[in-house]
Tab-separated table of C-alpha atoms in Angstrom:
chain	number	residue	atom	x	y	z
Z	1	MET	CA	91.485	49.857	87.889
Z	2	ASP	CA	89.861	49.665	91.608
Z	3	THR	CA	86.086	50.560	91.156
Z	4	ALA	CA	85.677	51.828	95.394
Z	5	GLY	CA	84.573	54.812	95.800
Z	6	LYS	CA	83.157	57.231	98.634
Z	7	HIS	CA	80.162	58.648	98.032
Z	8	TRP	CA	78.799	61.315	100.688
Z	9	LEU	CA	75.213	62.161	100.302
Z	10	ILE	CA	74.730	65.180	102.542
Z	11	GLU	CA	71.813	67.700	103.228
Z	12	TYR	CA	72.283	71.177	104.405
Z	13	HIS	CA	70.110	73.341	106.307
Z	14	GLY	CA	69.202	76.451	107.717
Z	15	CYS	CA	71.559	78.295	105.121
Z	16	ASP	CA	70.849	81.593	104.124
Z	17	ALA	CA	68.516	81.965	100.578
Z	18	SER	CA	70.512	84.469	99.232
Z	19	THR	CA	73.485	82.338	99.364
Z	20	LEU	CA	71.506	79.241	97.872
Z	21	ASN	CA	70.585	81.338	94.917
Z	22	ASP	CA	73.552	82.981	94.135
Z	23	GLU	CA	74.882	80.869	91.260
Z	24	PRO	CA	78.368	82.402	90.954
Z	25	HIS	CA	79.210	81.514	94.552
Z	26	ILE	CA	77.466	78.238	94.431
Z	27	ARG	CA	79.844	77.796	91.465
Z	28	GLN	CA	82.913	78.781	93.234
Z	29	SER	CA	82.163	76.760	95.655
Z	30	LEU	CA	81.530	73.564	94.331
Z	31	CYS	CA	84.438	73.604	92.401
Z	32	ASP	CA	86.164	74.718	95.552
Z	33	ALA	CA	84.923	71.675	97.487
Z	34	ALA	CA	86.403	69.058	94.433
Z	35	VAL	CA	89.839	71.099	94.574
Z	36	ALA	CA	90.071	70.230	98.381
Z	37	SER	CA	89.579	66.823	97.712
Z	38	GLY	CA	91.797	66.242	95.589
Z	39	ALA	CA	89.682	65.649	92.776
Z	40	THR	CA	90.875	66.867	89.218
Z	41	ILE	CA	88.098	68.625	87.428
Z	42	VAL	CA	87.399	67.725	83.776
Z	43	THR	CA	84.337	70.044	82.868
Z	44	LYS	CA	81.091	71.881	85.109
Z	45	VAL	CA	77.518	72.476	84.700
Z	46	PHE	CA	75.646	74.865	86.324
Z	47	HIS	CA	71.747	76.087	85.879
Z	48	ARG	CA	70.131	78.584	87.328
Z	49	PHE	CA	65.895	78.008	87.849
Z	50	SER	CA	63.255	80.630	87.881
Z	51	PRO	CA	61.791	81.978	89.937
Z	52	GLN	CA	64.746	80.171	92.192
Z	53	GLY	CA	67.359	77.568	92.939
Z	54	VAL	CA	70.557	76.729	91.485
Z	55	THR	CA	71.468	72.885	90.636
Z	56	GLY	CA	75.212	71.937	89.762
Z	57	VAL	CA	77.640	69.579	88.756
Z	58	VAL	CA	80.803	69.467	88.719
Z	59	VAL	CA	82.265	66.251	86.819
Z	60	VAL	CA	85.962	65.533	87.931
Z	61	GLU	CA	88.279	62.585	86.940
Z	62	GLU	CA	87.680	60.481	89.959
Z	63	SER	CA	83.141	60.886	89.713
Z	64	HIS	CA	81.024	63.489	90.415
Z	65	LEU	CA	80.120	66.622	92.486
Z	66	SER	CA	76.511	67.966	92.310
Z	67	ILE	CA	74.116	70.148	94.128
Z	68	HIS	CA	71.077	71.001	94.444
Z	69	THR	CA	69.691	73.987	96.428
Z	70	TRP	CA	66.092	75.406	97.879
Z	71	PRO	CA	66.468	78.724	98.828
Z	72	GLU	CA	63.062	79.238	99.834
Z	73	SER	CA	63.806	75.892	102.367
Z	74	GLY	CA	67.145	76.656	103.433
Z	75	TYR	CA	67.761	74.018	101.994
Z	76	ALA	CA	70.711	72.204	99.792
Z	77	ALA	CA	70.740	68.676	99.070
Z	78	VAL	CA	74.663	67.751	97.535
Z	79	ASP	CA	76.871	64.863	96.395
Z	80	PHE	CA	80.579	64.137	96.620
Z	81	PHE	CA	80.902	60.602	94.669
Z	82	THR	CA	84.992	60.409	94.654
Z	83	CYS	CA	86.778	57.376	93.881
Z	84	GLY	CA	90.775	56.820	94.375
Z	85	ASP	CA	92.383	58.992	96.995
Z	86	CYS	CA	90.062	61.615	97.448
Z	87	LEU	CA	88.905	63.069	100.456
Z	88	PRO	CA	85.015	64.008	100.226
Z	89	GLU	CA	85.587	64.783	104.252
Z	90	ARG	CA	87.555	67.523	102.763
Z	91	ALA	CA	84.839	68.600	100.265
Z	92	HIS	CA	82.330	68.529	102.768
Z	93	GLU	CA	84.366	71.188	105.018
Z	94	VAL	CA	84.741	73.464	102.204
Z	95	LEU	CA	80.855	73.614	101.311
Z	96	ARG	CA	79.290	73.686	104.870
Z	97	VAL	CA	81.607	77.162	105.483
Z	98	ALA	CA	80.854	78.335	102.205
Z	99	LEU	CA	76.855	77.662	102.725
Z	100	ASN	CA	76.795	78.391	106.199
Z	101	SER	CA	74.374	75.771	107.257
Z	102	THR	CA	73.265	74.993	110.734
Z	103	HIS	CA	72.951	71.269	109.927
Z	104	ALA	CA	73.777	68.726	108.292
Z	105	ASP	CA	72.598	65.168	107.661
Z	106	VAL	CA	75.503	63.348	106.189
Z	107	LEU	CA	74.978	59.770	104.568
Z	108	GLN	CA	78.421	57.642	103.742
Z	109	VAL	CA	77.918	55.135	101.065
Z	110	ASP	CA	80.838	53.095	100.158
Z	111	ARG	CA	80.443	52.129	96.541
Z	112	GLY	CA	82.256	49.497	93.556
Z	113	GLN	CA	83.037	47.313	96.935
Z	114	GLY	CA	83.134	43.867	95.074
Z	115	GLY	CA	80.726	41.849	93.065
Z	116	PRO	CA	76.854	41.775	92.520
Z	117	GLY	CA	75.416	41.800	96.315
Z	118	GLN	CA	78.223	43.534	97.746
Z	119	SER	CA	79.404	46.664	96.243
Z	120	VAL	CA	77.254	49.297	97.729
Z	121	VAL	CA	77.529	49.622	101.888
Z	122	VAL	CA	75.814	51.987	103.903
Z	123	HIS	CA	78.743	52.972	105.888
Z	124	GLU	CA	77.028	55.858	108.224
Z	125	VAL	CA	74.755	58.493	109.036
Z	126	ARG	CA	75.065	61.202	110.997
Z	127	THR	CA	73.674	64.613	111.506
Z	128	GLU	CA	76.339	67.592	112.425
Z	129	THR	CA	75.354	70.467	114.711
Z	130	PRO	CA	77.889	73.275	115.007
Z	131	ALA	CA	78.281	75.010	118.068
Z	132	PRO	CA	76.183	78.124	117.179
Z	133	MET	CA	78.828	80.604	118.700
Z	134	LEU	CA	81.060	79.268	116.487
Z	135	ARG	CA	79.528	79.386	113.570
Z	136	ARG	CA	81.273	82.039	110.416
Z	137	THR	CA	80.547	83.701	107.914
Z	138	PRO	CA	81.017	81.970	104.575
Z	139	THR	CA	85.227	82.944	104.695
Z	140	GLU	CA	85.563	81.835	108.162
Z	141	HIS	CA	86.269	78.104	109.412
Z	142	THR	CA	83.764	76.567	111.759
Z	143	SER	CA	84.206	74.043	114.306
Z	144	TRP	CA	81.812	71.223	114.264
Z	145	ASN	CA	80.797	68.817	116.295
Z	146	GLN	CA	79.102	65.362	115.379
Z	147	ALA	CA	75.960	64.014	116.910
Z	148	THR	CA	74.980	60.443	115.636
Z	149	GLY	CA	71.977	60.497	114.187
G	1	MET	CA	58.459	74.386	97.488
G	2	ASP	CA	58.617	70.728	98.206
G	3	THR	CA	62.193	69.583	98.646
G	4	ALA	CA	61.331	66.028	99.092
G	5	GLY	CA	63.331	63.400	96.786
G	6	LYS	CA	64.075	59.792	95.443
G	7	HIS	CA	67.571	59.053	95.451
G	8	TRP	CA	67.850	55.721	93.786
G	9	LEU	CA	71.978	54.522	93.830
G	10	ILE	CA	72.597	51.320	91.626
G	11	GLU	CA	75.602	49.577	90.591
G	12	TYR	CA	75.543	47.559	87.683
G	13	HIS	CA	77.610	44.572	87.368
G	14	GLY	CA	78.322	41.937	84.287
G	15	CYS	CA	77.783	44.751	81.839
G	16	ASP	CA	79.562	44.205	78.333
G	17	ALA	CA	82.996	46.189	78.031
G	18	SER	CA	81.882	47.649	74.659
G	19	THR	CA	78.567	48.921	75.733
G	20	LEU	CA	80.213	50.958	78.903
G	21	ASN	CA	82.707	52.195	76.688
G	22	ASP	CA	80.206	53.087	73.949
G	23	GLU	CA	79.870	57.107	74.986
G	24	PRO	CA	77.053	57.695	72.403
G	25	HIS	CA	74.949	54.682	73.443
G	26	ILE	CA	75.376	55.423	77.239
G	27	ARG	CA	74.539	59.147	76.603
G	28	GLN	CA	71.411	58.267	74.785
G	29	SER	CA	70.585	55.607	77.034
G	30	LEU	CA	70.783	57.964	80.370
G	31	CYS	CA	68.581	60.457	78.459
G	32	ASP	CA	66.160	57.696	77.269
G	33	ALA	CA	66.234	57.198	81.369
G	34	ALA	CA	65.571	60.905	82.215
G	35	VAL	CA	62.874	60.862	80.052
G	36	ALA	CA	61.241	57.239	81.203
G	37	SER	CA	61.269	58.398	84.793
G	38	GLY	CA	59.481	61.353	83.961
G	39	ALA	CA	61.842	64.075	84.408
G	40	THR	CA	62.311	67.630	81.971
G	41	ILE	CA	66.526	67.492	80.560
G	42	VAL	CA	68.129	70.818	81.024
G	43	THR	CA	71.078	69.998	79.972
G	44	LYS	CA	73.912	67.166	79.750
G	45	VAL	CA	77.611	66.730	79.864
G	46	PHE	CA	79.301	63.526	79.054
G	47	HIS	CA	83.090	62.556	79.238
G	48	ARG	CA	85.083	59.574	77.279
G	49	PHE	CA	88.121	59.062	79.360
G	50	SER	CA	91.324	57.497	77.554
G	51	PRO	CA	91.866	54.738	77.794
G	52	GLN	CA	88.381	53.718	78.608
G	53	GLY	CA	85.403	54.578	80.767
G	54	VAL	CA	82.077	56.435	80.546
G	55	THR	CA	81.239	59.766	82.375
G	56	GLY	CA	77.653	61.617	82.368
G	57	VAL	CA	75.544	63.798	83.507
G	58	VAL	CA	72.051	64.275	82.868
G	59	VAL	CA	70.657	67.798	84.351
G	60	VAL	CA	66.894	67.532	84.664
G	61	GLU	CA	64.378	70.191	86.322
G	62	GLU	CA	63.960	67.467	89.277
G	63	SER	CA	67.573	67.145	90.035
G	64	HIS	CA	69.779	64.639	87.994
G	65	LEU	CA	70.951	61.277	86.622
G	66	SER	CA	74.966	59.846	86.384
G	67	ILE	CA	76.950	57.370	85.351
G	68	HIS	CA	80.338	56.189	85.581
G	69	THR	CA	81.459	53.148	83.963
G	70	TRP	CA	84.774	50.979	84.278
G	71	PRO	CA	84.668	48.644	81.214
G	72	GLU	CA	87.290	46.714	82.207
G	73	SER	CA	85.318	45.665	85.274
G	74	GLY	CA	81.624	45.549	83.637
G	75	TYR	CA	80.896	47.575	86.180
G	76	ALA	CA	78.589	51.043	86.121
G	77	ALA	CA	77.555	53.374	89.444
G	78	VAL	CA	74.690	55.127	88.182
G	79	ASP	CA	72.816	57.426	90.235
G	80	PHE	CA	68.764	58.640	89.870
G	81	PHE	CA	68.148	61.533	92.197
G	82	THR	CA	64.638	63.016	91.263
G	83	CYS	CA	62.214	64.894	92.961
G	84	GLY	CA	58.594	65.224	92.377
G	85	ASP	CA	56.587	62.893	91.053
G	86	CYS	CA	59.478	61.480	89.140
G	87	LEU	CA	59.721	57.512	88.871
G	88	PRO	CA	63.588	56.800	89.502
G	89	GLU	CA	62.322	53.438	89.255
G	90	ARG	CA	61.265	53.620	85.398
G	91	ALA	CA	64.664	55.112	84.912
G	92	HIS	CA	66.126	51.862	86.313
G	93	GLU	CA	64.236	50.126	83.798
G	94	VAL	CA	65.633	51.590	81.075
G	95	LEU	CA	69.564	51.467	82.130
G	96	ARG	CA	69.199	47.881	83.190
G	97	VAL	CA	68.242	46.666	79.363
G	98	ALA	CA	70.614	49.582	78.021
G	99	LEU	CA	73.351	48.265	79.958
G	100	ASN	CA	72.634	44.233	79.769
G	101	SER	CA	73.696	43.633	83.065
G	102	THR	CA	73.390	40.601	84.964
G	103	HIS	CA	73.084	42.189	88.123
G	104	ALA	CA	72.605	45.355	89.886
G	105	ASP	CA	72.801	46.570	93.838
G	106	VAL	CA	69.986	48.833	94.510
G	107	LEU	CA	70.148	51.437	97.071
G	108	GLN	CA	67.142	53.569	97.501
G	109	VAL	CA	67.392	56.909	99.621
G	110	ASP	CA	64.557	59.677	100.680
G	111	ARG	CA	65.624	63.013	100.736
G	112	GLY	CA	64.747	66.008	101.984
G	113	GLN	CA	62.040	64.691	103.707
G	114	GLY	CA	62.184	66.804	107.013
G	115	GLY	CA	64.516	69.025	109.565
G	116	PRO	CA	67.708	68.471	110.374
G	117	GLY	CA	68.437	64.953	111.619
G	118	GLN	CA	65.317	63.241	109.278
G	119	SER	CA	66.090	64.559	106.325
G	120	VAL	CA	68.202	61.529	104.725
G	121	VAL	CA	66.688	58.053	105.028
G	122	VAL	CA	67.952	54.927	104.116
G	123	HIS	CA	64.964	52.954	102.857
G	124	GLU	CA	65.908	50.250	101.003
G	125	VAL	CA	68.786	48.004	99.713
G	126	ARG	CA	68.702	44.657	97.695
G	127	THR	CA	70.491	42.746	94.623
G	128	GLU	CA	68.386	42.065	91.721
G	129	THR	CA	69.200	39.022	89.398
G	130	PRO	CA	67.641	38.497	86.066
G	131	ALA	CA	66.211	34.760	85.296
G	132	PRO	CA	69.371	34.115	82.915
G	133	MET	CA	67.394	32.935	80.223
G	134	LEU	CA	65.534	36.168	80.124
G	135	ARG	CA	68.597	37.763	79.565
G	136	ARG	CA	68.203	39.994	76.087
G	137	THR	CA	70.126	42.308	73.858
G	138	PRO	CA	70.037	46.028	75.353
G	139	THR	CA	66.915	46.663	72.723
G	140	GLU	CA	64.421	44.085	74.162
G	141	HIS	CA	63.108	44.087	77.768
G	142	THR	CA	64.203	41.834	80.917
G	143	SER	CA	61.762	40.251	83.589
G	144	TRP	CA	64.128	40.590	86.692
G	145	ASN	CA	63.666	38.899	90.292
G	146	GLN	CA	64.755	40.603	93.484
G	147	ALA	CA	66.564	38.683	95.962
G	148	THR	CA	67.240	40.855	99.337
G	149	GLY	CA	70.672	41.615	99.855
């Protein structure tokens, strides 16, 4: 079986505190992101911390998606780790809109690529910034530009 | 609240197929790794795939630990993402012994370090190889050497 996977580590900044503390919204958004990427959901687990913050993991047949939010900092740390034909960029499109963040730092890593010494490869690091006038509510789509970080 | 986190992405190679397919062992080992790192377990979810392979996530107050195994390839993809004072190296010490792997590719990433454009930092990529004569059963400890990948 092919072990090759695509792992996107994303730092979403400038998000609304209330959005990052809304566990049902975070849960639905991460599930929507999983489906958008082409993954098949196996199970999921979410937890809301006191006084604030949400952690969630969606286990998919093709690995997992996870989120940890710090509402007080407008920040969320997200991972999309998918194997096979899944497209983590699709999950990213969904979640950046759902979180309505102003900036995202994206680290793309290739995993399971080969034998020891070559199986994990840093593919790209970049910062994405949406044009301010195009920033939308979570229900709308946003056109983003990419700037190399 | 401090958003800084340490994220270790580890590729374990040369593991026994039976070990990687043993869901109770994988579950216990990942929980042991979480505790060893100093993290506090919130909840966990594990799934055994047919015909083989195990996926598991341990959600901790300080983020999460995850594992995906490919027994037929002797390979496991593992993430230790911890914040605060947790030590992912301790989790790694536990899991490399539990999986009895011959090689590990380790990518260390710092997360939540600052504002947009600087929050995710690739800290180190390396390959670790244990001295063959020191390779042990999962119940014993192994002395490993590090080789820069």
